[in-house]
CSV table of C-alpha atoms in Angstrom, one decimal:
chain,number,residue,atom,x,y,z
A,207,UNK,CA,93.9,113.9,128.9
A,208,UNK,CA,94.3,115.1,132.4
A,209,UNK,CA,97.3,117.0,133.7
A,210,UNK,CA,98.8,115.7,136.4
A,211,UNK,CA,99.2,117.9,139.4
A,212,UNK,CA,101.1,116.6,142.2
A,213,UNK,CA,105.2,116.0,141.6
A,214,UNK,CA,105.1,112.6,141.4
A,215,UNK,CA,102.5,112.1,138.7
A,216,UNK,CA,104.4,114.8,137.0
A,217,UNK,CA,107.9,112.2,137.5
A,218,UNK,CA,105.4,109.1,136.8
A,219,UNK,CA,104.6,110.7,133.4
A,220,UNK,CA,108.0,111.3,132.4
A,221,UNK,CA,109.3,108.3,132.9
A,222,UNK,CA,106.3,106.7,131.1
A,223,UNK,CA,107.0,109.5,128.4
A,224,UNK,CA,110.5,108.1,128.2
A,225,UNK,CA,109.7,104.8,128.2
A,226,UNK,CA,107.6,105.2,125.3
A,227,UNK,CA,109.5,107.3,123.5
A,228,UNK,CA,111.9,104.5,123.4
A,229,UNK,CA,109.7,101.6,122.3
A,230,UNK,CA,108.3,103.7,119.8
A,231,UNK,CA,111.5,104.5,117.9
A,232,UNK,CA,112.3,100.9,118.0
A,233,UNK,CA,108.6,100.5,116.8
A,234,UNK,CA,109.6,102.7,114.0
A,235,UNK,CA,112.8,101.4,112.5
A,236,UNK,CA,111.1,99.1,111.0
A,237,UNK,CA,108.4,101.5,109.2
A,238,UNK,CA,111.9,103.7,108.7
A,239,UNK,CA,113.3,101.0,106.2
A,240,UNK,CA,109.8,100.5,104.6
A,241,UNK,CA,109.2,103.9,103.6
A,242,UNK,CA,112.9,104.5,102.1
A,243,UNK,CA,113.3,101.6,99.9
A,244,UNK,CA,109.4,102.1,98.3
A,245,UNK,CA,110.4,106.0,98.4
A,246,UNK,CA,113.2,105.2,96.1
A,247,UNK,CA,110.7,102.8,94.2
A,248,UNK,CA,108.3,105.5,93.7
A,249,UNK,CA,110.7,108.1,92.9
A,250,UNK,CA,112.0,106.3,89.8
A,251,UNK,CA,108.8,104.8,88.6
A,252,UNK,CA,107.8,108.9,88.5
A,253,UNK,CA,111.1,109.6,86.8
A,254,UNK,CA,110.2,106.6,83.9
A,255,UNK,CA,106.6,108.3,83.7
A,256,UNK,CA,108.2,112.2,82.8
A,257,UNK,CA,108.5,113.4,86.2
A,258,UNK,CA,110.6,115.6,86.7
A,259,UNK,CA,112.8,116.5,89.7
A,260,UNK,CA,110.8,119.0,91.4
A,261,UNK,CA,107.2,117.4,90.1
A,262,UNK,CA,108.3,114.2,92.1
A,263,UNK,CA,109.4,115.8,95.2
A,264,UNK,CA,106.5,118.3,95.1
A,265,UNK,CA,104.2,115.0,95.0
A,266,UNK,CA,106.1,113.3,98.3
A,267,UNK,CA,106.2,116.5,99.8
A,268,UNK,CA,102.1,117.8,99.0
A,269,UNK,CA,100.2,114.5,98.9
A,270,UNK,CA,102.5,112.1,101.0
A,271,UNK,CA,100.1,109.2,100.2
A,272,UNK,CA,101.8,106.4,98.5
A,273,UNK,CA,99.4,104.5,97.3
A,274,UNK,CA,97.4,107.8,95.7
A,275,UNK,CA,101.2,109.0,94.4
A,276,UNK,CA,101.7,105.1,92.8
A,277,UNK,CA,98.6,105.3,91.2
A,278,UNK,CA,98.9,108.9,89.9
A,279,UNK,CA,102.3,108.0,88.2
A,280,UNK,CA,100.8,105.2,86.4
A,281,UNK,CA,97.3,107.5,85.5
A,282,UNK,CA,99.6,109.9,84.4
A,283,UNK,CA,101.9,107.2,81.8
A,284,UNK,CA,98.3,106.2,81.3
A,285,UNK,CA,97.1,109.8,80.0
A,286,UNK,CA,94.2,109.6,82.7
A,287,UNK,CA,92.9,113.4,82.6
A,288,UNK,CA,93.8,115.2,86.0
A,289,UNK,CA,90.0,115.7,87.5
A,290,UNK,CA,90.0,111.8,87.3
A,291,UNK,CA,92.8,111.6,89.2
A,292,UNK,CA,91.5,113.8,91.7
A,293,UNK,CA,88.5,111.9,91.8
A,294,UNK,CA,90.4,108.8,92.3
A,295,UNK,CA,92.9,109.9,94.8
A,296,UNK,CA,90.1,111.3,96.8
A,297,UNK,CA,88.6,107.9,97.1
A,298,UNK,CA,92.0,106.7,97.9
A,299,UNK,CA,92.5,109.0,100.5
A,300,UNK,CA,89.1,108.7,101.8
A,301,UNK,CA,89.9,105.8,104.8
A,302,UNK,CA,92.1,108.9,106.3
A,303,UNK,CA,88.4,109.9,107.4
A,304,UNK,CA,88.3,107.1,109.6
A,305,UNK,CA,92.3,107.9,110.9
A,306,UNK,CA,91.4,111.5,111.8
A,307,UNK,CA,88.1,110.6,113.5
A,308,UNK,CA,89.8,107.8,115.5
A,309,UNK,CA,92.4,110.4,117.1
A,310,UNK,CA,90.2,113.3,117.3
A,311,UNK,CA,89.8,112.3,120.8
A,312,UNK,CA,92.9,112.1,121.8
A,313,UNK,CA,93.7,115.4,120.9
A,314,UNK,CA,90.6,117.0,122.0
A,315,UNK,CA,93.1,119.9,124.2
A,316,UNK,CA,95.6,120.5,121.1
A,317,UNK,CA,94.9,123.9,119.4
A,318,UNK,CA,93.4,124.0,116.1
A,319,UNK,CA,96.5,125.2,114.4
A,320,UNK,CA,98.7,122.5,115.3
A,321,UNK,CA,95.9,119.7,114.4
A,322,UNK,CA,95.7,121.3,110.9
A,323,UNK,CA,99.2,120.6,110.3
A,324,UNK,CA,99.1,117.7,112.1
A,325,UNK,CA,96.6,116.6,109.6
A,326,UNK,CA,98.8,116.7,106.4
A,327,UNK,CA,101.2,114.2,107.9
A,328,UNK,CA,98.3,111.6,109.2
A,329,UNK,CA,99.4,108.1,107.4
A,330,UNK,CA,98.6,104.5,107.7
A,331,UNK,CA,102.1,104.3,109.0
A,332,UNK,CA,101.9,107.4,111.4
A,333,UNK,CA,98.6,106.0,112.2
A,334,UNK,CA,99.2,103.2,113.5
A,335,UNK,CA,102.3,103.8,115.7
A,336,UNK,CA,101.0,107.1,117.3
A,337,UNK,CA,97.7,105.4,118.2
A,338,UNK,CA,99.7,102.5,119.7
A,339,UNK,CA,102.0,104.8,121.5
A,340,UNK,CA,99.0,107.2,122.6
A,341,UNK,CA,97.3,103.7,124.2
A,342,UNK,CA,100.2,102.8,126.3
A,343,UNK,CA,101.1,105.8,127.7
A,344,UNK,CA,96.9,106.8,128.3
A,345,UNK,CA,97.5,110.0,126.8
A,346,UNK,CA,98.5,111.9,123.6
A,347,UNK,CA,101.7,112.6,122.9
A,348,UNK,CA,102.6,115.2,120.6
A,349,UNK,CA,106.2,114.6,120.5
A,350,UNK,CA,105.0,111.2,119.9
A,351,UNK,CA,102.8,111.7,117.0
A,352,UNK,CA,106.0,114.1,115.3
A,353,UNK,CA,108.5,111.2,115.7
A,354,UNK,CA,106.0,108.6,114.4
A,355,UNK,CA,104.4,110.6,111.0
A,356,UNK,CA,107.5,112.8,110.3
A,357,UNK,CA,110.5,111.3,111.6
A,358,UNK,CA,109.6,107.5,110.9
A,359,UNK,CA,107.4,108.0,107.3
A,360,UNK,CA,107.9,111.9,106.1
A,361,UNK,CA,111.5,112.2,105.7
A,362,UNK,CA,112.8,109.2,105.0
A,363,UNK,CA,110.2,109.1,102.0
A,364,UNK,CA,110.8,112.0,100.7
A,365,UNK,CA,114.8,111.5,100.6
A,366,UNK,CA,114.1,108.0,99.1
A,367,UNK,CA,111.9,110.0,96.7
A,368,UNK,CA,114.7,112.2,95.5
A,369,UNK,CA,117.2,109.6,95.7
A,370,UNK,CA,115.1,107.5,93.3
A,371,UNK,CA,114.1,110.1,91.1
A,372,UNK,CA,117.9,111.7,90.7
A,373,UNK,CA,118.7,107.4,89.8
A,374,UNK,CA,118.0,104.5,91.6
A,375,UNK,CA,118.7,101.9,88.8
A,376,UNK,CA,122.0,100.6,91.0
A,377,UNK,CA,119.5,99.9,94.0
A,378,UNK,CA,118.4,96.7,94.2
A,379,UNK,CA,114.8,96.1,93.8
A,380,UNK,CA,112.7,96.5,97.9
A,381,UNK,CA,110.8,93.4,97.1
A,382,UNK,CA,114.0,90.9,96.7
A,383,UNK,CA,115.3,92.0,100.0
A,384,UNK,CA,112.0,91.4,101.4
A,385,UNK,CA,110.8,94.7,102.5
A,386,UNK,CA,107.8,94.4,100.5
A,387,UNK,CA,106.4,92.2,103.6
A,388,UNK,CA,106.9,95.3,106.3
A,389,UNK,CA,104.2,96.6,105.5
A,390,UNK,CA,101.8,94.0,106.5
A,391,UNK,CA,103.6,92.7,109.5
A,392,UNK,CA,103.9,96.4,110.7
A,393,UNK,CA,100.2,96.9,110.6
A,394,UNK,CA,99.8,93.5,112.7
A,395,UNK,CA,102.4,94.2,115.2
A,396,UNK,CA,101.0,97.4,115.7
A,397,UNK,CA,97.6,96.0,116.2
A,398,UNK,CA,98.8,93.9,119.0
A,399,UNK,CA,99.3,97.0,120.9
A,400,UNK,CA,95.8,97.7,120.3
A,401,UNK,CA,94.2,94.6,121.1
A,402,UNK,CA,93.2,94.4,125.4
A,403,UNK,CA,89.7,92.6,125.2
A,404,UNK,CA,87.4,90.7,123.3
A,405,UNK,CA,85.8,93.7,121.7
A,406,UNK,CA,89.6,94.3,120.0
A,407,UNK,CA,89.5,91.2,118.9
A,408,UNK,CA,86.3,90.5,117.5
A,409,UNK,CA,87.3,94.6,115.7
A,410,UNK,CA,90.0,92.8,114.2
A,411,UNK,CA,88.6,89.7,113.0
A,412,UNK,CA,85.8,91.7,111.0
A,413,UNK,CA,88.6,94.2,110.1
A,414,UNK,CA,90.3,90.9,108.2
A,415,UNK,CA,87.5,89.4,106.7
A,416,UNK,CA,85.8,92.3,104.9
A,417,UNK,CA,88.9,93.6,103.9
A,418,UNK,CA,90.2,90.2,102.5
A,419,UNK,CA,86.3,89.4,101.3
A,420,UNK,CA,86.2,93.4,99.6
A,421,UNK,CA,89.5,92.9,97.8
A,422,UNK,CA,88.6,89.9,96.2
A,423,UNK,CA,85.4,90.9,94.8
A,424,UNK,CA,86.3,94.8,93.9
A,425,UNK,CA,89.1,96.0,92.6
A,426,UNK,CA,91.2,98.8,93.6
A,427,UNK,CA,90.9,101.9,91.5
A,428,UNK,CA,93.7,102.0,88.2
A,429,UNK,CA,94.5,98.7,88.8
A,430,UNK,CA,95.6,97.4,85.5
A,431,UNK,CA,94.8,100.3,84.1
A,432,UNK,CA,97.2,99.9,81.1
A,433,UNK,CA,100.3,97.4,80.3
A,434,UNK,CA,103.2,98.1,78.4
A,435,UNK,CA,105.8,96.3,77.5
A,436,UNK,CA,108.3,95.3,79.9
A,437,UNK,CA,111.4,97.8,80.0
A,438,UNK,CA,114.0,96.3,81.9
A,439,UNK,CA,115.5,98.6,84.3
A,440,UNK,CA,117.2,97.5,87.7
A,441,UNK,CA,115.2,98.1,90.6
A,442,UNK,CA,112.0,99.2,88.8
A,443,UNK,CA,110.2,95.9,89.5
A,444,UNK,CA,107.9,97.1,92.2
A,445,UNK,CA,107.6,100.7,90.5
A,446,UNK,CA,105.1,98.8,88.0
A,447,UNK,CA,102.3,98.1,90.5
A,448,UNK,CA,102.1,96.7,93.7
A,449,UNK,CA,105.8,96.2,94.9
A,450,UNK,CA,105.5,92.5,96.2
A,451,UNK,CA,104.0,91.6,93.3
A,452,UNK,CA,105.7,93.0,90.7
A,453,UNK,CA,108.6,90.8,92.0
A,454,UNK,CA,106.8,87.6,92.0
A,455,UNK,CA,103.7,88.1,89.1
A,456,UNK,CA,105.3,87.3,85.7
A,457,UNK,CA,105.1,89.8,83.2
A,458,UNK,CA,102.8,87.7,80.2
A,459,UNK,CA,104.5,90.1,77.5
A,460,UNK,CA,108.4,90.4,78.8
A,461,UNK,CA,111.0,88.3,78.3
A,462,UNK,CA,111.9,88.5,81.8
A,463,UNK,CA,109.0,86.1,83.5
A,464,UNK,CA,109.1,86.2,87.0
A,465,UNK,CA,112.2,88.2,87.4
A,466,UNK,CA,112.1,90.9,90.3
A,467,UNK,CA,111.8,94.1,88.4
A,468,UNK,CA,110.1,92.0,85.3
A,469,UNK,CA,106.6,92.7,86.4
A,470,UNK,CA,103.8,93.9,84.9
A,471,UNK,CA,102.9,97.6,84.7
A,472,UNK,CA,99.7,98.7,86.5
A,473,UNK,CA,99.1,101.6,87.9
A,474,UNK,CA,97.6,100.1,91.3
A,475,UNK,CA,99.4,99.6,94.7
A,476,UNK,CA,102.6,101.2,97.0
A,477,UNK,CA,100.7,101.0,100.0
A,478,UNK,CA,103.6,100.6,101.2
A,479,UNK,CA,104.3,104.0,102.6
A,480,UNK,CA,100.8,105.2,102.4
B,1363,UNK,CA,113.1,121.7,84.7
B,1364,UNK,CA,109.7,120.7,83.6
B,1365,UNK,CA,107.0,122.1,85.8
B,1366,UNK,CA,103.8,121.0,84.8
B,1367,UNK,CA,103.1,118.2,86.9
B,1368,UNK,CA,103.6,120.5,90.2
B,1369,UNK,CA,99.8,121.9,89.7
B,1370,UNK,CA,98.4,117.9,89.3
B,1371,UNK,CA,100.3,117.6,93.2
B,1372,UNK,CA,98.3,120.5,94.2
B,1373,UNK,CA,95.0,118.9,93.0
B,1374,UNK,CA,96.1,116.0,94.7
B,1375,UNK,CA,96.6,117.7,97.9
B,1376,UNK,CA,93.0,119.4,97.4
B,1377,UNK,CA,91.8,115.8,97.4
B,1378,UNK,CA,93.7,114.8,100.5
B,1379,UNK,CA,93.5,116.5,102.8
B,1380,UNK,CA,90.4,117.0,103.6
B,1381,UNK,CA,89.7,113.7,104.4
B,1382,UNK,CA,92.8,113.9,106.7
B,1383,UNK,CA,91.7,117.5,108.4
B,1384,UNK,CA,88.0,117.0,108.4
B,1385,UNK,CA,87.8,115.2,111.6
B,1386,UNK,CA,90.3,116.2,113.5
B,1387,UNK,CA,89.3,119.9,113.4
B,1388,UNK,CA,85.7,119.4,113.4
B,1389,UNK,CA,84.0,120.8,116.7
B,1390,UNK,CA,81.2,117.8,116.6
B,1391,UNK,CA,83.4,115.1,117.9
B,1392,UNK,CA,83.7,117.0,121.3
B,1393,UNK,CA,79.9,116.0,122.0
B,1394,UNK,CA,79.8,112.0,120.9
B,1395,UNK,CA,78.4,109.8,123.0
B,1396,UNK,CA,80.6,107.7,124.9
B,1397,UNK,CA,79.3,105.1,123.0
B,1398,UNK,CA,80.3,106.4,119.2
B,1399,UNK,CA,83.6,107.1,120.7
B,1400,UNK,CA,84.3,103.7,121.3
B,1401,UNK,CA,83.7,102.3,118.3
B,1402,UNK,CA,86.0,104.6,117.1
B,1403,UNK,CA,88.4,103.7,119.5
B,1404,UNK,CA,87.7,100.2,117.8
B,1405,UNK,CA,88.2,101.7,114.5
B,1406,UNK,CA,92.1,101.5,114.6
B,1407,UNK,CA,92.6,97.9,115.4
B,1408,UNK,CA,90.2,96.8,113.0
B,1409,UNK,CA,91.5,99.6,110.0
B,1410,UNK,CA,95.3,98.2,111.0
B,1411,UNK,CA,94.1,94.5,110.5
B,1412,UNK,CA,92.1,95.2,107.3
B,1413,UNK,CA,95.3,96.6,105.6
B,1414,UNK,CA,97.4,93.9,106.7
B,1415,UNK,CA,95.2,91.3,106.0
B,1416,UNK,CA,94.4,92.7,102.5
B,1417,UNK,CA,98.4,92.9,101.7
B,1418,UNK,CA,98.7,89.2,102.9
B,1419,UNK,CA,96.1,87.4,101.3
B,1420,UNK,CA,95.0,89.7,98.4
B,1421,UNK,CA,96.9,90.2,95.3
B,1422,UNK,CA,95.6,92.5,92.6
B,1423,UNK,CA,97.9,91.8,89.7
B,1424,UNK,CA,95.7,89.1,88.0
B,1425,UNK,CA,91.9,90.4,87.8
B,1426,UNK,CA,90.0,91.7,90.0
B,1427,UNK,CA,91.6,90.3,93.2
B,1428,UNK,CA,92.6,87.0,93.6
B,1429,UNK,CA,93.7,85.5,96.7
B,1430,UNK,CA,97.9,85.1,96.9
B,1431,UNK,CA,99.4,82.4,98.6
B,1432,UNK,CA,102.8,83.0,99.4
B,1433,UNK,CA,105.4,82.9,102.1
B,1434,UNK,CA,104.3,86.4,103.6
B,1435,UNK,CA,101.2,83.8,105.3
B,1436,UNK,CA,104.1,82.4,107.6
B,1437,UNK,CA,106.2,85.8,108.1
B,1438,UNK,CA,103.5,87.9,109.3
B,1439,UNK,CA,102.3,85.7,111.7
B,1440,UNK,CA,105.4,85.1,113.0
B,1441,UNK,CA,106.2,88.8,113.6
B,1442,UNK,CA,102.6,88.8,115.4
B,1443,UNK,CA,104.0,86.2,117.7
B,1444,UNK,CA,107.6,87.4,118.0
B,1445,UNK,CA,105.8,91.1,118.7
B,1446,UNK,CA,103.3,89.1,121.4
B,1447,UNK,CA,106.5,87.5,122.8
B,1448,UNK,CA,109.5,90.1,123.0
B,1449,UNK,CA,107.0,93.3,123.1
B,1450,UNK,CA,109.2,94.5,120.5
B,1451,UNK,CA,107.9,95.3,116.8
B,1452,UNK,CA,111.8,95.8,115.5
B,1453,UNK,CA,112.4,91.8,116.5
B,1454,UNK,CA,109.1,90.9,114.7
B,1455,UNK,CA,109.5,92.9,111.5
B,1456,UNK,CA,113.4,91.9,111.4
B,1457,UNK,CA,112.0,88.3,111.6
B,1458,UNK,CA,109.6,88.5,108.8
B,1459,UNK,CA,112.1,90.3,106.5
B,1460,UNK,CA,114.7,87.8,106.8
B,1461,UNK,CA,112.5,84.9,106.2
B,1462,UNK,CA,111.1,86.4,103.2
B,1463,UNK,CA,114.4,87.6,101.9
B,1464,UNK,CA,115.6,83.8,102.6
B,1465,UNK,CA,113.0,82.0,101.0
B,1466,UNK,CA,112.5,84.2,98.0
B,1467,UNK,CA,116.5,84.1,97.7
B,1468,UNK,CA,116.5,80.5,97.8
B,1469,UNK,CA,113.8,80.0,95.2
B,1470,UNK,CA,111.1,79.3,98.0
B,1471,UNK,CA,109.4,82.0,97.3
């Protein structure tokens, strides 16, 4: 990053500060909405599993990794022992490697201290709109990075959390109001920001194909770990498992086939946030 | 209040972040090669694909992965378009939600 000197690359950055500020808290609303209504999702599928109160918000709070915190909830119903789940969510987790290395150099002139912290808060979600916003403006943007992996994915996950925890069962379930697809078409939107060349493109071409190649030949760690049978609580359809489909995969052993909030328990998924 | 499950958060911390940290306070990335540092430049289009193409075409919930057809194959796409078009993610994601919500509230989907 290179300072500028003179006063008018000191008012040209500002008003490309500005201007990107702006488009990247439109850019977040979306990610906003995601994160609550699966925040409320996984705090009452912790609730069903025993959490408590304070074990759930400690979780958001410590970990903030949805699809490690989804998949500890049902390891936990599941009586997994705990240096599994470490084991498990450190494999989950392990793609932030890739997160971290990718904006290293972008933040080559940020003390230590503040990229430590930073670290805790580095998401898919908080990812993906920092890197855009850091590509747009040419430079990093710490302000930036705060709004995009605290203000746009930390909070409002962790007050969905404790509202879903405290009771969520009058909130309709995410999936039926079709926030389960914000996920994906936040992660290609934000791409598009990305993409300026062929070398873009041909990275997201072989980004598609080995992911969708990979997930149909393994599969992801928990998943269907355990079933039970169905419990039939309002709102808790996407707290079973992967959100989207617990609304549309039929639950073989429930009454409820097909239902939203009928689905089948599994302790994989809520990538949502994560 | 029940306590216990506060010290299984803490292990999953220990198991996070390092993977988040590692990177970004190591000293070693300060002498890549021009070269490595482009492909990781690369690495976040590709990584932000990879998720979203897994969570469109890839459903876990019967075996070990199947491939999901559903009406999410139309809204992405069309927030990729609407995003290409307006230059504005909110319009795009808007998009997708309401045709999802539509068609699943209509039995479409």
């Amino acid at each position: 990053m290179v300072s500028p000197r003179t006063p008018s690359e000191r008012e040209a950055r500002r008003a490309a500060l500005r201007s990107g500020r702006r488009q990247l808290v439109l850019d977040s609303l979306g990610i906003m909405a995601s994160a609550g209504g699966f925040g409320v999702v996984f705090g009452l599928a912790a609730r069903q599993a025993g959490f408590s109160v304070i074990e759930a918000s400690v979780m958001s709070v410590v970990v903030f990794a949805g699809a490690a915190q989804f998949a500890a909830v049902g390891f936990v119903r599941a009586g997994m022992p705990w240096p599994a789940i470490f084991l498990l969510t450190a494999l989950l987790n392990a793609r932030h490697l890739l997160y971290s290395a990718a904006l290293r150099p972008w933040l080559v002139e940020v003390p230590a201290l503040k990229r430590a912290v930073m670290a805790h808060f580095l998401t898919d979600e908080g990812f993906a709109l920092s890197v855009a916003h850091f590509q747009r403006l040419g430079f990093a943007d710490l302000r930036g990075y705060w709004l995009a992996a605290i203000g746009a994915t930390f909070i409002p996950w962790n007050v969905a959390t404790l509202i879903g925890v405290i009771g969520a069962s009058a909130i309709p379930d995410p999936a039926r109001l079709g926030l389960d697809v914000v996920f994906p078409a936040a992660m290609s939107g934000l791409v598009v920001a990305l993409v300026t060349g062929r070398r873009e493109i041909v990275a997201v071409v072989a980004g598609c194909v080995v992911a969708v190649v990979v997930g149909l030949l393994i599969r992801h760690p928990g998943c269907g770990a355990r079933r039970r049978p169905h419990r039939p609580v309002r709102g808790a359809g996407a707290a079973r498992g992967h959100p989207r489909r617990a609304a549309r995969q039929p639950d073989a052993d429930g009454p409820e086939r097909g239902r939203p909030g009928a689905g089948r328990e599994d302790a994989c998924g809520g990538r949502w946030v994560e | 209040m029940k306590l216990d499950l506060v010290g299984l958060a803490a292990a999953m911390f220990l198991a996070t972040y390092p993977s988040r940290a590692l990177p970004l306070l190591s000293g070693h990335f300060e002498q890549l090669s021009p070269r490595v540092l482009e492909y990781l430049r690369l690495v976040a289009p590709a990584v932000l694909a990879a998720l979203a193409a897994k969570s469109t075409f890839v459903t876990d919930a019967q075996g070990p992965g199947s491939l999901h057809v559903g009406i999410e194959w139309v809204a992405v796409p069309l927030c990729v378009v609407l995003v290409v078009w307006r230059r504005n993610l909110f319009v795009g994601l808007l998009a997708a939600v309401l045709l999802v919500a539509g068609a699943r509230a209509i039995g479409l989907a």
